[in-house]
Each structure stands twice: as C-alpha cells, then as structure tokens.
PDB file of C-alpha atoms in Angstrom:
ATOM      1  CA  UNK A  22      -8.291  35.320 -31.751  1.00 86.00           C
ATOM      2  CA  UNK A  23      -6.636  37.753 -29.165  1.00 84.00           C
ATOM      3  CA  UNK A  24      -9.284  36.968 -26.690  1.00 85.00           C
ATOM      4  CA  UNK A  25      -8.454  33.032 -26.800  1.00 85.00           C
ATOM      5  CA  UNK A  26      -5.104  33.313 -27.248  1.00 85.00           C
ATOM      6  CA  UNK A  27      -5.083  35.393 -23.703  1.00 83.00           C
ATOM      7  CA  UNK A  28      -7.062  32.505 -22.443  1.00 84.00           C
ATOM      8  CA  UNK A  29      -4.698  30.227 -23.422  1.00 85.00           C
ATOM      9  CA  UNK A  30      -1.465  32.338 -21.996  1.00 84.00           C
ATOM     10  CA  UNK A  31      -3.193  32.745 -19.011  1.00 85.00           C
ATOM     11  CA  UNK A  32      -4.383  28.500 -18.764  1.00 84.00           C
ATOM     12  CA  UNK A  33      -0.312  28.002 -19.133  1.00 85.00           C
ATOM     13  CA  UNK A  34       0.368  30.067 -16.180  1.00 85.00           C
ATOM     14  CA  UNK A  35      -1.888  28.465 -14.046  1.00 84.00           C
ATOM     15  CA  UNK A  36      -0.363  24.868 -15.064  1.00 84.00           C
ATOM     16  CA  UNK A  37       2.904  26.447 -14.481  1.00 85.00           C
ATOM     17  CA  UNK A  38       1.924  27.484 -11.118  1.00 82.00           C
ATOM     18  CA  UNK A  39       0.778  24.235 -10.376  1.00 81.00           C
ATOM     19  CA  UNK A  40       3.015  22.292 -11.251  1.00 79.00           C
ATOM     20  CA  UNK A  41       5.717  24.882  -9.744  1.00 81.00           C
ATOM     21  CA  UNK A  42       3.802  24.190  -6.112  1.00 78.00           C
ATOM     22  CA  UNK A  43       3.722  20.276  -6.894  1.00 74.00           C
ATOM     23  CA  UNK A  44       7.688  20.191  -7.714  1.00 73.00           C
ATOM     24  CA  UNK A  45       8.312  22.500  -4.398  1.00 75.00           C
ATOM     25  CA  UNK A  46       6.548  20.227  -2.150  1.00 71.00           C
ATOM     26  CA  UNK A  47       8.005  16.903  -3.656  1.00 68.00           C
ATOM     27  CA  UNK A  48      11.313  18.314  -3.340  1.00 71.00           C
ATOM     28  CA  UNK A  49      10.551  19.180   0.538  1.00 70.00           C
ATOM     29  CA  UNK A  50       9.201  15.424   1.193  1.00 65.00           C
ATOM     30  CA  UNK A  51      12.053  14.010  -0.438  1.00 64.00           C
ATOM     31  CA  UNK A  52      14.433  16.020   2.051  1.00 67.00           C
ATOM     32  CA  UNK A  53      12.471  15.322   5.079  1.00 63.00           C
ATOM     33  CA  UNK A  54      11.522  11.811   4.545  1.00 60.00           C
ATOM     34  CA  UNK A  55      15.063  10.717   3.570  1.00 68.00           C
ATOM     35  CA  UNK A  56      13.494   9.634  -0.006  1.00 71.00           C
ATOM     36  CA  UNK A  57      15.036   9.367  -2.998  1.00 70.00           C
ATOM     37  CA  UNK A  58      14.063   8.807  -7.088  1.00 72.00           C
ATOM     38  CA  UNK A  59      16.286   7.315  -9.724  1.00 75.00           C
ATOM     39  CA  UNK A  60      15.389   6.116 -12.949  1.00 73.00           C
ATOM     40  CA  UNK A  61      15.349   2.338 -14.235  1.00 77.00           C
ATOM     41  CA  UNK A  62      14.644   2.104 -17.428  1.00 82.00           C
ATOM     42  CA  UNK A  63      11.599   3.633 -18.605  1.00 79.00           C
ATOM     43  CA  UNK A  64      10.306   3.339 -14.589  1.00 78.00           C
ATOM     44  CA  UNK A  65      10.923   5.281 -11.782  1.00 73.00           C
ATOM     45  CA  UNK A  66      12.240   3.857  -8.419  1.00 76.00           C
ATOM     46  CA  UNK A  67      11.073   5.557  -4.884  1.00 74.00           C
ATOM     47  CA  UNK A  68      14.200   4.265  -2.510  1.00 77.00           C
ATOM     48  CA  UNK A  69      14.256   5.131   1.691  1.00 79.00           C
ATOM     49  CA  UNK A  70      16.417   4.316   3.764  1.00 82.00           C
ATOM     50  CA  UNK A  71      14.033   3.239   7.018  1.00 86.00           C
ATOM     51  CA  UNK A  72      11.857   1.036   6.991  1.00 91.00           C
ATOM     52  CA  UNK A  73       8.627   1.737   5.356  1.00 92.00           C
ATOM     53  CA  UNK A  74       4.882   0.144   4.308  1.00 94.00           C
ATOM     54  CA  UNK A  75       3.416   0.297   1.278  1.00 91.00           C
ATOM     55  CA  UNK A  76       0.001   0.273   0.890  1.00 89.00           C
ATOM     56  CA  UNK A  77      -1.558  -2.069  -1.163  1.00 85.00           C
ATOM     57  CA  UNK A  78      -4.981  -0.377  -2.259  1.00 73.00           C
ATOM     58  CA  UNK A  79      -8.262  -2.298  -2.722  1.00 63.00           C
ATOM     59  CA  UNK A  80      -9.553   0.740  -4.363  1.00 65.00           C
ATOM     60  CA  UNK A  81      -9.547  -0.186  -8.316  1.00 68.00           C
ATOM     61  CA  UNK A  82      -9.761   3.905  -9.308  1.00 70.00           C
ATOM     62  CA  UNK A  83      -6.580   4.753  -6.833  1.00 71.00           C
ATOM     63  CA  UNK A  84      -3.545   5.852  -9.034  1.00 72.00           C
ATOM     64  CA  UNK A  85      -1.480   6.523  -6.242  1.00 77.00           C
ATOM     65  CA  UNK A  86       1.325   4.849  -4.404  1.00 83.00           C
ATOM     66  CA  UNK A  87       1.300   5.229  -0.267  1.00 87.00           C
ATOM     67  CA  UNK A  88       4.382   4.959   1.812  1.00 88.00           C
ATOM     68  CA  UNK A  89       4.124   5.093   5.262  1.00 91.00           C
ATOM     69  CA  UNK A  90       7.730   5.510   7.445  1.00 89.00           C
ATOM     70  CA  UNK A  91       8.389   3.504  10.383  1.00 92.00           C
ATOM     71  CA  UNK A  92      10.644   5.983  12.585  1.00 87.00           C
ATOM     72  CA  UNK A  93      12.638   5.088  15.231  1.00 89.00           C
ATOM     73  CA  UNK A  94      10.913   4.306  18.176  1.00 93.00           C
ATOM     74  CA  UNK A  95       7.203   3.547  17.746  1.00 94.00           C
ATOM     75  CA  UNK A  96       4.781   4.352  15.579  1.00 95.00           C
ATOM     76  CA  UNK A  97       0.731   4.207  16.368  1.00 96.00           C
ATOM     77  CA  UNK A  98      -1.797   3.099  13.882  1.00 96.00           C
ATOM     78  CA  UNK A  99      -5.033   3.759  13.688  1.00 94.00           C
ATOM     79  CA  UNK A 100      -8.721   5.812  13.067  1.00 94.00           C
ATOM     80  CA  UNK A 101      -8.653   9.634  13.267  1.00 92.00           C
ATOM     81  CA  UNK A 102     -10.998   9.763  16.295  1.00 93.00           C
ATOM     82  CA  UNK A 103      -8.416   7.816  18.538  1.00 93.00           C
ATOM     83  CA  UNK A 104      -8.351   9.861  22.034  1.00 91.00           C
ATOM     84  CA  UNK A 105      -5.082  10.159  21.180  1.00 92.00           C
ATOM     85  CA  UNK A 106      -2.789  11.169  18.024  1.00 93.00           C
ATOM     86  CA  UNK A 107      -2.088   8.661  15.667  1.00 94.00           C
ATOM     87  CA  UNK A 108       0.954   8.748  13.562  1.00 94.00           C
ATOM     88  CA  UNK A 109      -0.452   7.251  10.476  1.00 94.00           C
ATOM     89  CA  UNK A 110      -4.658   7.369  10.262  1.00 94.00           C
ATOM     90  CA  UNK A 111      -5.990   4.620   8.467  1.00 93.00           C
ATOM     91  CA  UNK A 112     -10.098   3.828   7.853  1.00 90.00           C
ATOM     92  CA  UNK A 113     -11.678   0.411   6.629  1.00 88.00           C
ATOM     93  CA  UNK A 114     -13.514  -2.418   8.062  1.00 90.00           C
ATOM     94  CA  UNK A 115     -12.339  -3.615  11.278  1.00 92.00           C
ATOM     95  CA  UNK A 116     -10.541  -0.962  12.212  1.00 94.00           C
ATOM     96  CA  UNK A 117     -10.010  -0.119  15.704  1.00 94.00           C
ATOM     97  CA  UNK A 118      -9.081   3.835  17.174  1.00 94.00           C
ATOM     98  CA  UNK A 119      -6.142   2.857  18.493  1.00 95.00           C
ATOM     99  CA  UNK A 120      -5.405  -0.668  16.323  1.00 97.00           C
ATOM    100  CA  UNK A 121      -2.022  -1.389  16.782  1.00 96.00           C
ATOM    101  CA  UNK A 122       1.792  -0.322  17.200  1.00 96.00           C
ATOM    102  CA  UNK A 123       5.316  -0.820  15.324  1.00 97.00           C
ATOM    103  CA  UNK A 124       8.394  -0.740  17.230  1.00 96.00           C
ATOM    104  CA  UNK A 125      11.474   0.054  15.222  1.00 95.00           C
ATOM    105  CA  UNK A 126      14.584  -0.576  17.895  1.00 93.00           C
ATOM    106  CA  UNK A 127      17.844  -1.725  16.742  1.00 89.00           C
ATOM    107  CA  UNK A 128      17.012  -2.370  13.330  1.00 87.00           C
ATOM    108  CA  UNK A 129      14.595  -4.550  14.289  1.00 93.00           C
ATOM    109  CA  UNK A 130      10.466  -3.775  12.864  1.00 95.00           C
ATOM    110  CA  UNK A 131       7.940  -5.424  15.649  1.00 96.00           C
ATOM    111  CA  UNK A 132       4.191  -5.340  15.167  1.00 97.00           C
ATOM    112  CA  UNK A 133       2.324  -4.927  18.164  1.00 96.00           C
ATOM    113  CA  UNK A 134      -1.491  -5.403  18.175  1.00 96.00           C
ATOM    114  CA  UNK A 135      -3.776  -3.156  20.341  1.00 95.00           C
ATOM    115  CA  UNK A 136      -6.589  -4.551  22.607  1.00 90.00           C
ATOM    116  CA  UNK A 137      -6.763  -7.657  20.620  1.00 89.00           C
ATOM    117  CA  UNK A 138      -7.596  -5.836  16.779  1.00 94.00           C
ATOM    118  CA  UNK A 139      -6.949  -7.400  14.066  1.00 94.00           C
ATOM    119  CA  UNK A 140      -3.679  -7.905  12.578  1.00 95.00           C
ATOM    120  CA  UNK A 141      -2.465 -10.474  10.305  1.00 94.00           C
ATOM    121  CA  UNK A 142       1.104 -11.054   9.120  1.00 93.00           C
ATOM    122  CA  UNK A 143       1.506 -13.651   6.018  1.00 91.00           C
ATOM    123  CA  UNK A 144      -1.464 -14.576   6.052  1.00 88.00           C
ATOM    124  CA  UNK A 145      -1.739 -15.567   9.544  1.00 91.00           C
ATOM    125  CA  UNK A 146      -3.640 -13.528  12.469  1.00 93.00           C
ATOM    126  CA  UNK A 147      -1.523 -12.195  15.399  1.00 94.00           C
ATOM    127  CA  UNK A 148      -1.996 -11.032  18.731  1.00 93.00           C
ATOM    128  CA  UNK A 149       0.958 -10.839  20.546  1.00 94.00           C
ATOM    129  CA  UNK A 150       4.174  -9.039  19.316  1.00 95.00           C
ATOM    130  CA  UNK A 151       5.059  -9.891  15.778  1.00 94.00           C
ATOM    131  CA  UNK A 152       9.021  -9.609  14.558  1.00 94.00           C
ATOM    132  CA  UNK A 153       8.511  -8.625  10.761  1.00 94.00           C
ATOM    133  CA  UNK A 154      10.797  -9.667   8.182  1.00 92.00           C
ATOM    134  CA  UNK A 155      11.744  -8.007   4.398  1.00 90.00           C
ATOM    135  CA  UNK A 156       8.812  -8.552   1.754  1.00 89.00           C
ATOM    136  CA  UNK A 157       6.086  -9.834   4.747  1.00 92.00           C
ATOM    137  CA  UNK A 158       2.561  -8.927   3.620  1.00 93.00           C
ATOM    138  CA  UNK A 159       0.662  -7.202   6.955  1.00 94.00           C
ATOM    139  CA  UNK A 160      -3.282  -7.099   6.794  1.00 94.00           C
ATOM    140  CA  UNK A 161      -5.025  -4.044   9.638  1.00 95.00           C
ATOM    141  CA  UNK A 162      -8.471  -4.665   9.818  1.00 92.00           C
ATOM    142  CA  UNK A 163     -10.105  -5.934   6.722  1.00 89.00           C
ATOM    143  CA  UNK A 164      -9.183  -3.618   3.731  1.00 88.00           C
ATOM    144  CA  UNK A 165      -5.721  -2.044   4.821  1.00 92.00           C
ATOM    145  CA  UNK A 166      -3.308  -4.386   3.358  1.00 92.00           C
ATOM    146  CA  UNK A 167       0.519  -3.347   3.572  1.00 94.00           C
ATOM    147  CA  UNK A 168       4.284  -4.819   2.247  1.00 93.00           C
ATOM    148  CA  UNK A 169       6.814  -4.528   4.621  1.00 94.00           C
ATOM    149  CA  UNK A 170      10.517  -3.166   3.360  1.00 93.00           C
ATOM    150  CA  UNK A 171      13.634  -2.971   5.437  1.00 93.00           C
ATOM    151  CA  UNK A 172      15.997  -1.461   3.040  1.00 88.00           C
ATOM    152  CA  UNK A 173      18.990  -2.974   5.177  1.00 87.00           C
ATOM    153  CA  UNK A 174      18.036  -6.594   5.524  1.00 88.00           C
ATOM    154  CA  UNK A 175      17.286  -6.333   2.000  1.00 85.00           C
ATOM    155  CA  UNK A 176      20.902  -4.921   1.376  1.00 84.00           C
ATOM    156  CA  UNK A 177      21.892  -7.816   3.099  1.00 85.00           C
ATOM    157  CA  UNK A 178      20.222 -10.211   1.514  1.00 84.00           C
ATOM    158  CA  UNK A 179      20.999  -9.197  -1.732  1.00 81.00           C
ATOM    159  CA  UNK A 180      24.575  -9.640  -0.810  1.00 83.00           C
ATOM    160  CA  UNK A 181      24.468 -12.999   0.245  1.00 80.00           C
ATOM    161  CA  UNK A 182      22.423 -14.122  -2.689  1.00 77.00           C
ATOM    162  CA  UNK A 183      25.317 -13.225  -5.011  1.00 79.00           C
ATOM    163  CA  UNK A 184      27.868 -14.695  -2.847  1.00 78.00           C
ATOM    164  CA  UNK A 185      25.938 -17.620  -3.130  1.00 72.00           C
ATOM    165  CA  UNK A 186      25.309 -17.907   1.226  1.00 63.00           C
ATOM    166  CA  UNK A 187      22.271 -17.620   0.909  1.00 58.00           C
ATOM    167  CA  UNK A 188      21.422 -21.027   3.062  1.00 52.00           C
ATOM    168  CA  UNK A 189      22.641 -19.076   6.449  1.00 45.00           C
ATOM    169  CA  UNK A 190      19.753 -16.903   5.755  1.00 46.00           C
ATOM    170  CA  UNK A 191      17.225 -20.042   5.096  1.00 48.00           C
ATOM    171  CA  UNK A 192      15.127 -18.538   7.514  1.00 45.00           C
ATOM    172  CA  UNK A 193      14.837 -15.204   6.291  1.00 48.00           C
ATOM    173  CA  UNK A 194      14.608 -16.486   2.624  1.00 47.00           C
ATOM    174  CA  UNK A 195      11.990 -18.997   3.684  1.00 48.00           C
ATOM    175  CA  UNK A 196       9.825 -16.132   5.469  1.00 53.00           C
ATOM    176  CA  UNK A 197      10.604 -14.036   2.097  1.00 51.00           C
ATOM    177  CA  UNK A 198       8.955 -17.098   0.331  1.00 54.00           C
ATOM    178  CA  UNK A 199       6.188 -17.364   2.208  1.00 55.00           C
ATOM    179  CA  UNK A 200       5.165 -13.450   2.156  1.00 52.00           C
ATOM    180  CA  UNK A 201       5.016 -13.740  -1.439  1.00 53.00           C
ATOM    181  CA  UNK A 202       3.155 -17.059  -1.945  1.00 56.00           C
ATOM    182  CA  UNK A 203       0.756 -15.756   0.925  1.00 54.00           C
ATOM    183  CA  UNK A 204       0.313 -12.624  -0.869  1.00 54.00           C
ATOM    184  CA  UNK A 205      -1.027 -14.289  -4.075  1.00 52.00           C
ATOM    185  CA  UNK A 206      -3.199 -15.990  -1.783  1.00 53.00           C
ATOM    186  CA  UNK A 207      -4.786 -12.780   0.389  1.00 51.00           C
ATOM    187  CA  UNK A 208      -4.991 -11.044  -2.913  1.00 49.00           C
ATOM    188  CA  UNK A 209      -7.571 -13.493  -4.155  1.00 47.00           C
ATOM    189  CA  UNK A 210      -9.720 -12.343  -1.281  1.00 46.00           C
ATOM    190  CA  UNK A 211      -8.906  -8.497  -2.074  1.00 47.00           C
ATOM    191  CA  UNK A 212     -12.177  -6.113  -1.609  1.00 46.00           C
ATOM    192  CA  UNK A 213     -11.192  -4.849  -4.800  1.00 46.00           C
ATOM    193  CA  UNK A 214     -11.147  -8.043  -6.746  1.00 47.00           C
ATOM    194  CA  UNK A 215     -13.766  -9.158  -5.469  1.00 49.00           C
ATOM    195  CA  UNK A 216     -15.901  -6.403  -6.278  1.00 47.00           C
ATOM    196  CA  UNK A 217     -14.993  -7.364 -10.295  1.00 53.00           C
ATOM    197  CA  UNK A 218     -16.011 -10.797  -9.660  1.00 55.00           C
ATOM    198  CA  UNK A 219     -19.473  -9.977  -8.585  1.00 56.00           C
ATOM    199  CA  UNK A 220     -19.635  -7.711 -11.266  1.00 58.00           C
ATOM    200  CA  UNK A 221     -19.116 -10.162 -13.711  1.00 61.00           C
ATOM    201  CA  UNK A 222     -20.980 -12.863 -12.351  1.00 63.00           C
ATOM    202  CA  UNK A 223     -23.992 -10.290 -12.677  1.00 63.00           C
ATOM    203  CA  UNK A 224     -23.428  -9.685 -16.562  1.00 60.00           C
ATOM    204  CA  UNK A 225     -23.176 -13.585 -16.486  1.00 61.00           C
ATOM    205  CA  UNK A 226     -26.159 -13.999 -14.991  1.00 62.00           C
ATOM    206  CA  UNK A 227     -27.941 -11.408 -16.628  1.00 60.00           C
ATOM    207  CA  UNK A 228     -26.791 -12.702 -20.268  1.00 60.00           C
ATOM    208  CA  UNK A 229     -27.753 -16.360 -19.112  1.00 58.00           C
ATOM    209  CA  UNK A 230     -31.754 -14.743 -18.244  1.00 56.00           C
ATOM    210  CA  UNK A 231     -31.900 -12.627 -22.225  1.00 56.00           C
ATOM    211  CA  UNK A 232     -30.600 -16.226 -23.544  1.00 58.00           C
ATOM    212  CA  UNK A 233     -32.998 -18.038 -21.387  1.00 54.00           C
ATOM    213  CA  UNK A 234     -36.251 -15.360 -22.517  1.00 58.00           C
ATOM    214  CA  UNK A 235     -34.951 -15.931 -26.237  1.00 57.00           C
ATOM    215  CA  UNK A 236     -34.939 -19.829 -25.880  1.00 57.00           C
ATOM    216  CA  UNK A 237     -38.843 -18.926 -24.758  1.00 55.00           C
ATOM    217  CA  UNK A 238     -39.288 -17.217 -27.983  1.00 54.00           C
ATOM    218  CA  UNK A 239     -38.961 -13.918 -25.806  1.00 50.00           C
ATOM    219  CA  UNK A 240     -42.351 -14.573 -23.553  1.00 51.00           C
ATOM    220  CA  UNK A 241     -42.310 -13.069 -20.011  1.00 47.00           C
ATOM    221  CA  UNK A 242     -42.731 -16.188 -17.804  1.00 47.00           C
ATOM    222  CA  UNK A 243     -46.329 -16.401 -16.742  1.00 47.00           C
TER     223      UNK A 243
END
C-alpha cells in the first residue's frame, strides 16, 4: 500500500509538471500572438486581432484546431524543403515548395499564387492576385483547406447588420454568402469524407456478397 501510494504521489507530480509546462507555453502564445480566450457558454472562444486562417482538417482522428497569422507584410506558404524559409509549412497533395503568398497591406488580405500552384478561393481556382474577403473558404493544393477571418471587416459588418445598412455592404455580404454555400459544396469532396464513403460502400458491398452466398444456400460459386 505504501509502495502504490508513492506511485501514485509521484504519477500526480508528473501531471502537475505537465500540465504546469502546457499552461506556461499557452500563456506565452497568447502574449505573442495577440490571442485571446473568453468563455461563451459552456464553449470557449479563441479571438485575434489580425487576420488569421483556420485550418480545416481532412484528417478524421485530428482533435486540434490550427490558426495560422497573417502578419503585416507578406507571408510565404509552402513545403519544408522550399530553398527558402517558409513562414507557415504545409504538406498534402499538390503542394508546391514555394506555393503561394498573402499580402496583408492596409487592412487589406491578398492571395498571391506562386508559379501557377494551385489555389482556389470559393470554390473557384486562381492564378493571379486574389483580394480575400471575411468567411472566404481558400483551398492550397488538394487537402489544405483554410477559412479566412478579418476580425475588423467582421467588426464592421456586424455593425452594419444591426443598424440595418447592411445593403451598402451587398458585396461583401454576397461574397460572405457565397464562401459559405461554396463551403458546403468543397466539403462534399473533403479527403476525409470521402474516405467514410468508401468505407461504407465496402461494408455495403460486402453485406450485399454474404446476402447474395445465403440466397445460394451458402455455395461458393463454381
């Protein structure tokens, strides 16, 4: 009984430790990055105040939520054997070394493909420069799929919706429209997804050939 309960003090330190390191370095993050938490409700809401992606993971066992920080200035995308130093290192199909560029100047987020890689905004390739909007869904290669937030035009927005202006911004509400109808739409074509449609269509199949052998009175076709 001594013995384990010495185990267990020890085990308790260790999570303490952990957990100690874990709170340390979110803490750091959240002062560097110009992040903040607050609660709503029973959730918990990450806010920044630059403009950010999120990443939208394919990946069915990923738990995690990625932000990625648009600075001002530019910011390079792409693979981590680029010649030269990527600000945010992405993998997937489709991917190019050096795929593509956003230019935060003025408040205004631009896209800027690389040597013609793939990019697609909404739904819709692009190859030359690409002004981005609040809320537009931006596809990198194949499998890196991304949400676009600018925390001030969404400010903005939201301030003109309950003034009830919102037609001056018809333009921006429309694009806001289309990012999330288009995202329902490139979702249905998500890696991940997909991967749980095969899946089933195998256990379909599969259960159609035991009904089809029991129909035979369970003979092996000859």
């Amino acid at each position: 009984m001594e013995e384990k309960l010495h185990q267990n003090e020890a085990r308790v330190l260790e999570l303490t430790k952990e957990w100690t390191n874990k709170w340390n370095e979110t803490q750091n993050i959240l002062k560097e990055e110009t992040l903040a938490l607050r609660k709503e409700g029973i959730g918990v809401v990450l806010d920044s105040e630059l403009p950010h992606l999120i990443g939208i993971d394919d990946d069915l066992l990923s738990t995690g939520i990625i932000l990625y920080h648009l600075k001002e200035g530019r910011t390079y995308v792409g693979r981590d054997d680029a010649s030269t130093e990527q600000d945010i290192i992405l993998h997937g199909l489709d991917l190019e070394s050096e795929h593509c560029m956003f230019e935060n100047q003025n408040g205004k987020v631009t896209l800027v493909p690389l040597g013609g890689a793939q990019c697609s905004v909404n739904g819709v390739q692009v190859t030359e420069p690409s002004h981005l909007n609040q809320g537009a869904v931006i596809l990198l290669g194949r499998t890196n799929m991304f949400r676009f937030n600018h925390p001030k035009e969404a400010a903005k927005l939201r301030e003109k919706r309950k003034s009830g202006l919102l037609s001056t911004f018809s333009l921006s509400m429309t694009d806001l429209s289309k990012s999330c109808e288009n995202l329902s739409t490139v979702m249905l074509y998500n890696p991940g997804l997909e991967f749980e449609r095969q899946q089933a269509r195998r256990v379909g199949e599969t259960g159609d050939e035991k009904e089809a052998d029991q129909g035979d009175g369970g003979k092996a076709p000859e």
